[in-house]
């Protein structure tokens, strides 16, 4: 079968919703941990009275997009190809609809996401209004027979103001047999009028068992080596129930970077400046951008966790003692302000392309000063 222009474009251009060399959500064979959400969508589809717009929300990287594409395949397949029980969205992988959805060539499917700027060689920072305006042409044609049309917005969090307003117009006057699937990791940031026109489907973080199974599936398809057995527990603990997060940690050396964070925090107010300088040299090059981002993500998460421990008193005795030793009740406000300062200065460094090693040295110095103040308080 000849490749369609849409399918060729999928192969030719990078995709904002793809993680490295891992399979795209529309190519993912099995969905783990979101069976309840799938059953709800499957039941609505089987009854033929599905809501015109669904907001699939939950933590980043848990499989929301995979679920959306499973719905698209089922909705666009012929009725006899769907699960007769009406409890799952499974359809034969070799069906015409399944193949066309994987190639983004089905005339009944429209995907709205951040486009790739071929001149700037990067993705746009948001979904522009022109992407949403493609809805006009898409919705102007009726689906064949009694078929469905499916619009996937991945992610709705990326819509700029004009794009959100343009989407709202379509949600306010939805055409018949058209389903909008809006994927969101931060639904509270969406325009309230968009949220009010969607049925909420809140999806949970994955259990440890489902998280490992989903990660092993992605690694096998990508033909990448799975981590050693001794590394799984650390990866799962850091991933927070997110397959995408776990794979990102694995690809970016997350365990090693968390070790850097833990050693930096644990020795405060002392700082091993030789180690900090080596880390700064390692994360300074542009080629290390992913690891630089991951280091600060892990650092900020670790600080936030310690602040929560100091406030709530929850956690193990060792965790509470660690939080008390580093920040204590007298300096909680200072450490909270420092968290915001680190996040702000990191964003400025990235946005203005400033010296990354200098930022890392400043971060270590500021942490040491805050911890020393706690000792003196």
PDB file of C-alpha atoms in Angstrom, residues 220-350:
ATOM      1  CA  UNK A 220      11.706  -4.451  24.376  1.00  0.00           C
ATOM      2  CA  UNK A 221      10.086  -2.697  21.415  1.00  0.00           C
ATOM      3  CA  UNK A 222      12.956  -0.179  21.267  1.00  0.00           C
ATOM      4  CA  UNK A 223      15.410  -3.096  21.511  1.00  0.00           C
ATOM      5  CA  UNK A 224      17.126  -1.465  24.463  1.00  0.00           C
ATOM      6  CA  UNK A 225      18.720  -3.255  27.381  1.00  0.00           C
ATOM      7  CA  UNK A 226      16.588  -3.430  30.505  1.00  0.00           C
ATOM      8  CA  UNK A 227      18.154  -2.160  33.750  1.00  0.00           C
ATOM      9  CA  UNK A 228      19.763  -4.587  36.149  1.00  0.00           C
ATOM     10  CA  UNK A 229      17.492  -6.086  38.748  1.00  0.00           C
ATOM     11  CA  UNK A 230      19.236  -4.037  41.426  1.00  0.00           C
ATOM     12  CA  UNK A 231      18.285  -0.793  39.633  1.00  0.00           C
ATOM     13  CA  UNK A 232      14.554  -1.393  39.268  1.00  0.00           C
ATOM     14  CA  UNK A 233      13.589  -0.445  42.821  1.00  0.00           C
ATOM     15  CA  UNK A 234      15.475   2.854  42.639  1.00  0.00           C
ATOM     16  CA  UNK A 235      13.999   3.710  39.233  1.00  0.00           C
ATOM     17  CA  UNK A 236      10.470   2.859  40.348  1.00  0.00           C
ATOM     18  CA  UNK A 237      10.859   4.952  43.507  1.00  0.00           C
ATOM     19  CA  UNK A 238      12.013   7.972  41.487  1.00  0.00           C
ATOM     20  CA  UNK A 239       9.473   7.541  38.676  1.00  0.00           C
ATOM     21  CA  UNK A 240       6.399   8.251  40.796  1.00  0.00           C
ATOM     22  CA  UNK A 241       4.159   5.882  38.851  1.00  0.00           C
ATOM     23  CA  UNK A 242       5.054   7.352  35.433  1.00  0.00           C
ATOM     24  CA  UNK A 243       6.382   5.165  32.634  1.00  0.00           C
ATOM     25  CA  UNK A 244       7.602   8.207  30.736  1.00  0.00           C
ATOM     26  CA  UNK A 245       9.450   9.428  33.798  1.00  0.00           C
ATOM     27  CA  UNK A 246      11.087   6.048  34.388  1.00  0.00           C
ATOM     28  CA  UNK A 247      12.257   5.786  30.773  1.00  0.00           C
ATOM     29  CA  UNK A 248      13.549   9.362  30.915  1.00  0.00           C
ATOM     30  CA  UNK A 249      15.450   8.581  34.118  1.00  0.00           C
ATOM     31  CA  UNK A 250      16.934   5.496  32.540  1.00  0.00           C
ATOM     32  CA  UNK A 251      17.998   7.300  29.371  1.00  0.00           C
ATOM     33  CA  UNK A 252      19.359  10.316  31.236  1.00  0.00           C
ATOM     34  CA  UNK A 253      21.237   8.439  33.943  1.00  0.00           C
ATOM     35  CA  UNK A 254      18.667   9.324  36.601  1.00  0.00           C
ATOM     36  CA  UNK A 255      20.045   7.040  39.300  1.00  0.00           C
ATOM     37  CA  UNK A 256      23.511   8.553  38.949  1.00  0.00           C
ATOM     38  CA  UNK A 257      22.130  12.108  38.998  1.00  0.00           C
ATOM     39  CA  UNK A 258      19.985  11.368  42.062  1.00  0.00           C
ATOM     40  CA  UNK A 259      23.193  10.172  43.706  1.00  0.00           C
ATOM     41  CA  UNK A 260      24.768  13.576  42.986  1.00  0.00           C
ATOM     42  CA  UNK A 261      21.724  15.279  44.517  1.00  0.00           C
ATOM     43  CA  UNK A 262      21.719  13.053  47.604  1.00  0.00           C
ATOM     44  CA  UNK A 263      25.446  13.589  48.263  1.00  0.00           C
ATOM     45  CA  UNK A 264      25.082  17.341  47.829  1.00  0.00           C
ATOM     46  CA  UNK A 265      22.174  17.486  50.279  1.00  0.00           C
ATOM     47  CA  UNK A 266      23.550  14.969  52.760  1.00  0.00           C
ATOM     48  CA  UNK A 267      26.847  16.784  53.402  1.00  0.00           C
ATOM     49  CA  UNK A 268      25.325  20.252  53.883  1.00  0.00           C
ATOM     50  CA  UNK A 269      26.421  22.752  55.065  1.00  0.00           C
ATOM     51  CA  UNK A 270      29.732  21.338  53.795  1.00  0.00           C
ATOM     52  CA  UNK A 271      30.165  21.091  50.029  1.00  0.00           C
ATOM     53  CA  UNK A 272      32.523  18.841  48.111  1.00  0.00           C
ATOM     54  CA  UNK A 273      33.528  21.544  45.661  1.00  0.00           C
ATOM     55  CA  UNK A 274      35.660  19.217  43.563  1.00  0.00           C
ATOM     56  CA  UNK A 275      32.619  17.031  42.954  1.00  0.00           C
ATOM     57  CA  UNK A 276      30.432  20.056  42.200  1.00  0.00           C
ATOM     58  CA  UNK A 277      32.975  21.392  39.704  1.00  0.00           C
ATOM     59  CA  UNK A 278      33.137  17.995  37.969  1.00  0.00           C
ATOM     60  CA  UNK A 279      29.336  17.898  37.784  1.00  0.00           C
ATOM     61  CA  UNK A 280      29.270  21.437  36.385  1.00  0.00           C
ATOM     62  CA  UNK A 281      31.803  20.491  33.689  1.00  0.00           C
ATOM     63  CA  UNK A 282      29.744  17.419  32.814  1.00  0.00           C
ATOM     64  CA  UNK A 283      26.416  19.270  32.510  1.00  0.00           C
ATOM     65  CA  UNK A 284      27.749  22.442  30.873  1.00  0.00           C
ATOM     66  CA  UNK A 285      27.753  21.341  27.172  1.00  0.00           C
ATOM     67  CA  UNK A 286      24.620  21.770  25.087  1.00  0.00           C
ATOM     68  CA  UNK A 287      24.755  18.049  24.344  1.00  0.00           C
ATOM     69  CA  UNK A 288      24.111  17.421  28.062  1.00  0.00           C
ATOM     70  CA  UNK A 289      20.862  19.408  28.050  1.00  0.00           C
ATOM     71  CA  UNK A 290      18.708  16.409  28.954  1.00  0.00           C
ATOM     72  CA  UNK A 291      20.881  15.504  31.931  1.00  0.00           C
ATOM     73  CA  UNK A 292      21.089  19.143  33.047  1.00  0.00           C
ATOM     74  CA  UNK A 293      17.284  19.380  33.035  1.00  0.00           C
ATOM     75  CA  UNK A 294      16.976  16.072  34.854  1.00  0.00           C
ATOM     76  CA  UNK A 295      19.491  17.061  37.529  1.00  0.00           C
ATOM     77  CA  UNK A 296      17.516  20.173  38.425  1.00  0.00           C
ATOM     78  CA  UNK A 297      14.237  18.292  38.283  1.00  0.00           C
ATOM     79  CA  UNK A 298      15.568  15.738  40.774  1.00  0.00           C
ATOM     80  CA  UNK A 299      17.137  18.422  42.975  1.00  0.00           C
ATOM     81  CA  UNK A 300      13.933  20.450  43.197  1.00  0.00           C
ATOM     82  CA  UNK A 301      11.863  17.336  43.873  1.00  0.00           C
ATOM     83  CA  UNK A 302      14.235  16.270  46.655  1.00  0.00           C
ATOM     84  CA  UNK A 303      14.108  19.709  48.273  1.00  0.00           C
ATOM     85  CA  UNK A 304      10.312  19.821  47.985  1.00  0.00           C
ATOM     86  CA  UNK A 305      10.058  16.403  49.618  1.00  0.00           C
ATOM     87  CA  UNK A 306      12.290  17.477  52.510  1.00  0.00           C
ATOM     88  CA  UNK A 307      10.252  20.652  53.015  1.00  0.00           C
ATOM     89  CA  UNK A 308       7.029  18.592  53.151  1.00  0.00           C
ATOM     90  CA  UNK A 309       8.622  16.213  55.640  1.00  0.00           C
ATOM     91  CA  UNK A 310       9.679  19.098  57.861  1.00  0.00           C
ATOM     92  CA  UNK A 311       6.188  20.598  57.748  1.00  0.00           C
ATOM     93  CA  UNK A 312       4.060  17.460  58.136  1.00  0.00           C
ATOM     94  CA  UNK A 313       6.352  15.283  60.223  1.00  0.00           C
ATOM     95  CA  UNK A 314       5.435  12.333  58.002  1.00  0.00           C
ATOM     96  CA  UNK A 315       7.932   9.749  56.756  1.00  0.00           C
ATOM     97  CA  UNK A 316      10.439   7.544  58.502  1.00  0.00           C
ATOM     98  CA  UNK A 317      12.509   8.603  61.507  1.00  0.00           C
ATOM     99  CA  UNK A 318      15.607   8.812  59.296  1.00  0.00           C
ATOM    100  CA  UNK A 319      13.801  11.059  56.782  1.00  0.00           C
ATOM    101  CA  UNK A 320      12.486  13.373  59.486  1.00  0.00           C
ATOM    102  CA  UNK A 321      15.913  13.635  61.087  1.00  0.00           C
ATOM    103  CA  UNK A 322      17.480  14.431  57.722  1.00  0.00           C
ATOM    104  CA  UNK A 323      14.944  17.180  57.040  1.00  0.00           C
ATOM    105  CA  UNK A 324      15.363  18.621  60.532  1.00  0.00           C
ATOM    106  CA  UNK A 325      19.160  18.583  60.337  1.00  0.00           C
ATOM    107  CA  UNK A 326      19.253  20.404  57.007  1.00  0.00           C
ATOM    108  CA  UNK A 327      16.499  22.965  57.388  1.00  0.00           C
ATOM    109  CA  UNK A 328      14.710  22.780  60.729  1.00  0.00           C
ATOM    110  CA  UNK A 329      11.483  24.596  61.597  1.00  0.00           C
ATOM    111  CA  UNK A 330      13.231  27.954  61.993  1.00  0.00           C
ATOM    112  CA  UNK A 331      14.438  27.971  58.386  1.00  0.00           C
ATOM    113  CA  UNK A 332      11.487  26.409  56.544  1.00  0.00           C
ATOM    114  CA  UNK A 333      10.447  29.714  54.995  1.00  0.00           C
ATOM    115  CA  UNK A 334      14.017  30.356  53.867  1.00  0.00           C
ATOM    116  CA  UNK A 335      14.265  26.953  52.200  1.00  0.00           C
ATOM    117  CA  UNK A 336      10.883  27.392  50.535  1.00  0.00           C
ATOM    118  CA  UNK A 337      12.090  30.718  49.151  1.00  0.00           C
ATOM    119  CA  UNK A 338      15.350  29.081  48.083  1.00  0.00           C
ATOM    120  CA  UNK A 339      13.385  26.394  46.186  1.00  0.00           C
ATOM    121  CA  UNK A 340      11.629  29.148  44.239  1.00  0.00           C
ATOM    122  CA  UNK A 341      14.915  30.955  43.653  1.00  0.00           C
ATOM    123  CA  UNK A 342      16.624  27.839  42.287  1.00  0.00           C
ATOM    124  CA  UNK A 343      13.692  27.114  39.978  1.00  0.00           C
ATOM    125  CA  UNK A 344      13.641  30.725  38.755  1.00  0.00           C
ATOM    126  CA  UNK A 345      17.400  30.955  38.171  1.00  0.00           C
ATOM    127  CA  UNK A 346      17.424  27.613  36.362  1.00  0.00           C
ATOM    128  CA  UNK A 347      14.630  28.800  34.043  1.00  0.00           C
ATOM    129  CA  UNK A 348      16.522  32.050  33.374  1.00  0.00           C
ATOM    130  CA  UNK A 349      19.730  30.167  32.631  1.00  0.00           C
ATOM    131  CA  UNK A 350      17.972  27.973  30.081  1.00  0.00           C
TER     132      UNK A 350
END
